[in-house]
mmCIF file of C-alpha atoms in Angstrom:
data_model
loop_
_atom_site.group_PDB
_atom_site.id
_atom_site.type_symbol
_atom_site.label_atom_id
_atom_site.label_comp_id
_atom_site.label_asym_id
_atom_site.label_seq_id
_atom_site.Cartn_x
_atom_site.Cartn_y
_atom_site.Cartn_z
ATOM 1 C CA MET Y 1 -8.511 -36.333 20.676
ATOM 2 C CA MET Y 2 -9.974 -35.549 17.259
ATOM 3 C CA ARG Y 3 -12.041 -38.732 17.295
ATOM 4 C CA ARG Y 4 -13.427 -37.833 20.706
ATOM 5 C CA LEU Y 5 -14.335 -34.303 19.610
ATOM 6 C CA VAL Y 6 -16.088 -35.556 16.481
ATOM 7 C CA GLN Y 7 -17.965 -38.173 18.504
ATOM 8 C CA LEU Y 8 -18.982 -35.542 21.058
ATOM 9 C CA TYR Y 9 -20.465 -33.097 18.585
ATOM 10 C CA VAL Y 10 -22.030 -35.716 16.329
ATOM 11 C CA GLY Y 11 -23.702 -37.155 19.416
ATOM 12 C CA LEU Y 12 -24.983 -33.759 20.526
ATOM 13 C CA VAL Y 13 -26.347 -32.908 17.088
ATOM 14 C CA LEU Y 14 -28.040 -36.309 16.855
ATOM 15 C CA TYR Y 15 -29.625 -35.743 20.244
ATOM 16 C CA GLY Y 16 -31.062 -32.449 19.025
ATOM 17 C CA VAL Y 17 -32.288 -34.167 15.861
ATOM 18 C CA SER Y 18 -33.974 -36.871 17.954
ATOM 19 C CA THR Y 19 -35.826 -34.123 19.814
ATOM 20 C CA ALA Y 20 -37.165 -32.777 16.523
ATOM 21 C CA MET Y 21 -38.135 -36.317 15.501
ATOM 22 C CA PHE Y 22 -40.232 -36.706 18.659
ATOM 23 C CA VAL Y 23 -41.957 -33.398 18.031
ATOM 24 C CA ARG Y 24 -42.725 -34.189 14.391
ATOM 25 C CA ALA Y 25 -43.917 -37.708 15.217
ATOM 26 C CA ASP Y 26 -46.524 -36.009 17.411
ATOM 27 C CA LEU Y 27 -47.234 -39.186 19.359
ATOM 28 C CA GLY Y 28 -45.925 -37.894 22.658
ATOM 29 C CA ALA Y 29 -42.630 -36.189 23.385
ATOM 30 C CA ASP Y 30 -39.883 -37.748 25.468
ATOM 31 C CA PRO Y 31 -40.172 -36.760 29.154
ATOM 32 C CA TRP Y 32 -37.628 -33.934 29.118
ATOM 33 C CA ASN Y 33 -39.288 -32.430 26.069
ATOM 34 C CA VAL Y 34 -42.720 -32.742 27.663
ATOM 35 C CA PHE Y 35 -41.147 -30.510 30.291
ATOM 36 C CA HIS Y 36 -39.562 -28.215 27.693
ATOM 37 C CA LEU Y 37 -42.831 -27.960 25.769
ATOM 38 C CA GLY Y 38 -44.688 -27.178 28.973
ATOM 39 C CA VAL Y 39 -42.286 -24.375 29.828
ATOM 40 C CA ALA Y 40 -42.391 -23.098 26.234
ATOM 41 C CA LYS Y 41 -46.192 -23.050 26.359
ATOM 42 C CA ILE Y 42 -46.329 -21.122 29.620
ATOM 43 C CA PHE Y 43 -43.768 -18.489 28.597
ATOM 44 C CA SER Y 44 -44.412 -18.493 24.825
ATOM 45 C CA LEU Y 45 -40.787 -19.359 24.032
ATOM 46 C CA ASN Y 46 -39.115 -21.357 21.281
ATOM 47 C CA ILE Y 47 -38.381 -24.942 22.392
ATOM 48 C CA GLY Y 48 -34.691 -24.635 21.480
ATOM 49 C CA LEU Y 49 -34.283 -21.610 23.724
ATOM 50 C CA VAL Y 50 -36.103 -23.412 26.525
ATOM 51 C CA MET Y 51 -33.744 -26.383 26.163
ATOM 52 C CA ILE Y 52 -30.748 -24.079 26.517
ATOM 53 C CA LEU Y 53 -32.160 -22.258 29.555
ATOM 54 C CA VAL Y 54 -33.245 -25.464 31.307
ATOM 55 C CA GLY Y 55 -29.855 -27.054 30.631
ATOM 56 C CA ALA Y 56 -28.137 -24.122 32.325
ATOM 57 C CA LEU Y 57 -30.472 -24.269 35.321
ATOM 58 C CA VAL Y 58 -30.025 -28.042 35.722
ATOM 59 C CA LEU Y 59 -26.300 -27.440 36.173
ATOM 60 C CA LEU Y 60 -27.138 -25.917 39.554
ATOM 61 C CA LEU Y 61 -28.326 -29.352 40.688
ATOM 62 C CA TRP Y 62 -24.809 -30.668 40.090
ATOM 63 C CA ILE Y 63 -23.506 -28.754 43.101
ATOM 64 C CA PRO Y 64 -24.728 -31.156 45.832
ATOM 65 C CA LEU Y 65 -23.762 -34.133 43.630
ATOM 66 C CA ARG Y 66 -20.200 -32.798 43.304
ATOM 67 C CA GLN Y 67 -20.258 -33.213 39.547
ATOM 68 C CA ARG Y 68 -17.666 -31.321 37.500
ATOM 69 C CA PRO Y 69 -18.724 -29.828 34.159
ATOM 70 C CA GLY Y 70 -16.534 -30.390 31.127
ATOM 71 C CA LEU Y 71 -16.444 -29.376 27.480
ATOM 72 C CA GLY Y 72 -19.267 -31.819 26.792
ATOM 73 C CA THR Y 73 -21.381 -30.238 29.510
ATOM 74 C CA ILE Y 74 -21.115 -26.715 28.180
ATOM 75 C CA SER Y 75 -21.473 -27.867 24.581
ATOM 76 C CA ASN Y 76 -24.595 -29.804 25.529
ATOM 77 C CA VAL Y 77 -26.270 -26.697 26.909
ATOM 78 C CA ILE Y 78 -25.717 -24.804 23.653
ATOM 79 C CA VAL Y 79 -25.781 -27.397 20.855
ATOM 80 C CA LEU Y 80 -28.928 -29.363 21.721
ATOM 81 C CA GLY Y 81 -31.300 -26.425 21.436
ATOM 82 C CA LEU Y 82 -29.682 -25.117 18.256
ATOM 83 C CA ALA Y 83 -29.717 -28.563 16.609
ATOM 84 C CA ALA Y 84 -33.339 -29.174 17.604
ATOM 85 C CA ASP Y 85 -34.542 -25.863 16.177
ATOM 86 C CA THR Y 86 -32.573 -26.389 12.966
ATOM 87 C CA ALA Y 87 -33.937 -29.916 12.503
ATOM 88 C CA LEU Y 88 -37.487 -28.739 13.166
ATOM 89 C CA ALA Y 89 -37.097 -26.042 10.525
ATOM 90 C CA LEU Y 90 -35.969 -28.661 7.977
ATOM 91 C CA MET Y 91 -38.408 -31.415 8.957
ATOM 92 C CA PRO Y 92 -41.992 -30.822 7.764
ATOM 93 C CA PRO Y 93 -45.029 -31.953 9.779
ATOM 94 C CA LEU Y 94 -46.272 -35.456 8.907
ATOM 95 C CA ASP Y 95 -49.817 -36.733 8.391
ATOM 96 C CA SER Y 96 -49.324 -40.490 7.996
ATOM 97 C CA LEU Y 97 -49.709 -42.371 11.277
ATOM 98 C CA PHE Y 98 -47.494 -45.171 9.981
ATOM 99 C CA VAL Y 99 -44.660 -42.799 9.073
ATOM 100 C CA ARG Y 100 -45.011 -40.981 12.389
ATOM 101 C CA SER Y 101 -44.857 -44.302 14.248
ATOM 102 C CA ILE Y 102 -41.627 -45.243 12.454
ATOM 103 C CA LEU Y 103 -40.245 -41.790 13.224
ATOM 104 C CA LEU Y 104 -41.108 -42.258 16.895
ATOM 105 C CA LEU Y 105 -39.312 -45.611 17.154
ATOM 106 C CA SER Y 106 -36.325 -44.151 15.311
ATOM 107 C CA ALA Y 107 -36.255 -41.165 17.659
ATOM 108 C CA VAL Y 108 -35.907 -43.419 20.710
ATOM 109 C CA ALA Y 109 -33.043 -45.346 19.104
ATOM 110 C CA VAL Y 110 -31.268 -42.197 17.877
ATOM 111 C CA ASN Y 111 -31.594 -40.608 21.304
ATOM 112 C CA ALA Y 112 -29.974 -43.576 23.050
ATOM 113 C CA ILE Y 113 -27.137 -43.772 20.505
ATOM 114 C CA ALA Y 114 -26.561 -40.013 20.731
ATOM 115 C CA THR Y 115 -26.381 -40.171 24.530
ATOM 116 C CA GLY Y 116 -23.883 -43.029 24.391
ATOM 117 C CA MET Y 117 -21.762 -41.119 21.879
ATOM 118 C CA TYR Y 118 -21.359 -37.862 23.746
ATOM 119 C CA ILE Y 119 -20.961 -39.429 27.190
ATOM 120 C CA GLY Y 120 -18.568 -42.044 25.802
ATOM 121 C CA ALA Y 121 -16.397 -39.320 24.258
ATOM 122 C CA GLY Y 122 -15.264 -38.535 27.802
ATOM 123 C CA PHE Y 123 -15.721 -34.759 27.812
ATOM 124 C CA GLY Y 124 -18.257 -34.819 30.622
ATOM 125 C CA SER Y 125 -21.943 -35.561 30.807
ATOM 126 C CA GLY Y 126 -24.591 -33.100 29.705
ATOM 127 C CA PRO Y 127 -26.538 -31.306 32.448
ATOM 128 C CA ARG Y 128 -29.443 -33.770 32.383
ATOM 129 C CA ASP Y 129 -27.305 -36.881 32.111
ATOM 130 C CA GLY Y 130 -25.013 -35.509 34.820
ATOM 131 C CA LEU Y 131 -27.940 -35.925 37.173
ATOM 132 C CA MET Y 132 -28.127 -39.571 36.133
ATOM 133 C CA THR Y 133 -24.413 -40.305 36.540
ATOM 134 C CA GLY Y 134 -24.131 -38.193 39.717
ATOM 135 C CA ILE Y 135 -27.002 -39.937 41.486
ATOM 136 C CA ASN Y 136 -25.631 -43.287 40.309
ATOM 137 C CA ALA Y 137 -22.243 -42.453 41.827
ATOM 138 C CA ARG Y 138 -23.658 -41.252 45.152
ATOM 139 C CA THR Y 139 -26.266 -43.997 45.660
ATOM 140 C CA GLY Y 140 -24.983 -47.024 43.776
ATOM 141 C CA TRP Y 141 -28.326 -47.381 42.004
ATOM 142 C CA SER Y 142 -28.080 -48.648 38.420
ATOM 143 C CA VAL Y 143 -27.994 -46.257 35.478
ATOM 144 C CA ARG Y 144 -31.207 -47.885 34.286
ATOM 145 C CA SER Y 145 -33.088 -47.226 37.529
ATOM 146 C CA VAL Y 146 -31.807 -43.682 37.998
ATOM 147 C CA ARG Y 147 -32.530 -42.632 34.418
ATOM 148 C CA THR Y 148 -36.030 -44.074 34.531
ATOM 149 C CA ALA Y 149 -36.786 -42.308 37.836
ATOM 150 C CA ILE Y 150 -35.606 -38.964 36.448
ATOM 151 C CA GLU Y 151 -37.609 -39.348 33.243
ATOM 152 C CA VAL Y 152 -40.823 -40.159 35.116
ATOM 153 C CA THR Y 153 -40.371 -37.192 37.487
ATOM 154 C CA VAL Y 154 -39.745 -34.755 34.638
ATOM 155 C CA LEU Y 155 -42.663 -36.198 32.690
ATOM 156 C CA ILE Y 156 -45.174 -35.544 35.469
ATOM 157 C CA SER Y 157 -43.877 -31.995 35.960
ATOM 158 C CA GLY Y 158 -44.060 -31.250 32.247
ATOM 159 C CA TRP Y 159 -47.545 -32.696 31.895
ATOM 160 C CA MET Y 160 -48.781 -30.502 34.753
ATOM 161 C CA MET Y 161 -47.507 -27.464 32.835
ATOM 162 C CA GLY Y 162 -49.335 -28.502 29.666
ATOM 163 C CA GLY Y 163 -46.620 -30.403 27.812
ATOM 164 C CA THR Y 164 -47.674 -32.948 25.182
ATOM 165 C CA LEU Y 165 -47.494 -36.621 26.103
ATOM 166 C CA GLY Y 166 -48.654 -39.870 24.548
ATOM 167 C CA VAL Y 167 -47.605 -43.405 23.715
ATOM 168 C CA GLY Y 168 -44.171 -42.157 22.682
ATOM 169 C CA THR Y 169 -43.661 -40.657 26.115
ATOM 170 C CA VAL Y 170 -44.362 -43.953 27.844
ATOM 171 C CA LEU Y 171 -42.172 -45.867 25.399
ATOM 172 C CA TYR Y 172 -39.264 -43.508 25.934
ATOM 173 C CA ALA Y 173 -39.540 -43.451 29.725
ATOM 174 C CA LEU Y 174 -39.458 -47.248 29.915
ATOM 175 C CA ALA Y 175 -36.932 -47.990 27.170
ATOM 176 C CA ILE Y 176 -34.291 -45.265 27.339
ATOM 177 C CA GLY Y 177 -32.545 -46.452 30.520
ATOM 178 C CA PRO Y 178 -31.874 -50.004 29.260
ATOM 179 C CA LEU Y 179 -30.917 -48.707 25.806
ATOM 180 C CA ILE Y 180 -28.389 -46.208 27.182
ATOM 181 C CA GLN Y 181 -26.896 -48.886 29.408
ATOM 182 C CA LEU Y 182 -26.517 -51.007 26.268
ATOM 183 C CA CYS Y 183 -25.040 -48.218 24.116
ATOM 184 C CA LEU Y 184 -22.504 -46.701 26.521
ATOM 185 C CA PRO Y 185 -19.888 -49.473 26.156
ATOM 186 C CA TRP Y 186 -20.011 -49.197 22.356
ATOM 187 C CA PHE Y 187 -18.837 -45.590 22.344
ATOM 188 C CA ARG Y 188 -16.485 -45.379 25.324
ATOM 189 C CA VAL Y 189 -13.278 -43.992 23.834
ATOM 190 C CA PRO Y 190 -9.996 -45.093 25.508
ATOM 191 C CA THR Y 191 -7.810 -42.199 26.646
ATOM 192 C CA GLN Y 192 -4.341 -41.934 28.117
ATOM 193 C CA SER Y 193 -5.375 -42.467 31.713
ATOM 194 C CA LYS Y 194 -8.076 -44.316 33.562
ATOM 195 C CA LYS Y 195 -9.090 -41.088 35.225
ATOM 196 C CA SER Y 196 -9.741 -39.310 31.941
ATOM 197 C CA MET Y 197 -11.434 -42.373 30.478
ATOM 198 C CA ALA Y 198 -13.934 -42.823 33.262
ATOM 199 C CA VAL Y 199 -17.403 -41.430 33.020
ATOM 200 C CA PRO Y 200 -18.483 -40.316 36.521
ATOM 201 C CA GLY Y 201 -20.814 -42.848 38.053
ATOM 202 C CA VAL Y 202 -20.811 -45.292 35.120
ATOM 203 C CA ALA Y 203 -18.906 -48.533 35.601
ATOM 204 C CA PRO Y 204 -16.394 -49.314 32.784
#
């Protein structure tokens, strides 16, 4: 249990850190943060607060998918925004294009690892990833295809609201699905029963 809890919260903090890395790289945010930045721009809100509010609202979309929130779900809503704001406060803006490019590539990798960690801990998907696993379970479409479709949809919506996008946005949208599918088996933690071990919609 302790290992799972540590993995959950380390994963959530890393996800928030990856968000800050995308922002500081300034080469295009990942699709969800294009959306968050767009909302923040319209309502003049802090991005961390927007992440928390959007996470709570996305939970409403779980209802028709019959997804059940867990500790990981609730923790996701709260921790991501707090971790992102904290990391942004500690991470200064960068001028070097080379350094920003390395930061961008690292952000994609950290994001995929973080997602695998907190989903693999078995405490329930986060609101956004619950959409991915829920649609996968109801349709049989692959995690890769579902995640990519969600990212592209959110990206277009965020861009229309004025969110920042660029080469990093395209890279993330195309690469994150395959990377998450690769990372999930690494971090799946065995539990006492198959039911508790399973992640909804993701084949073991």
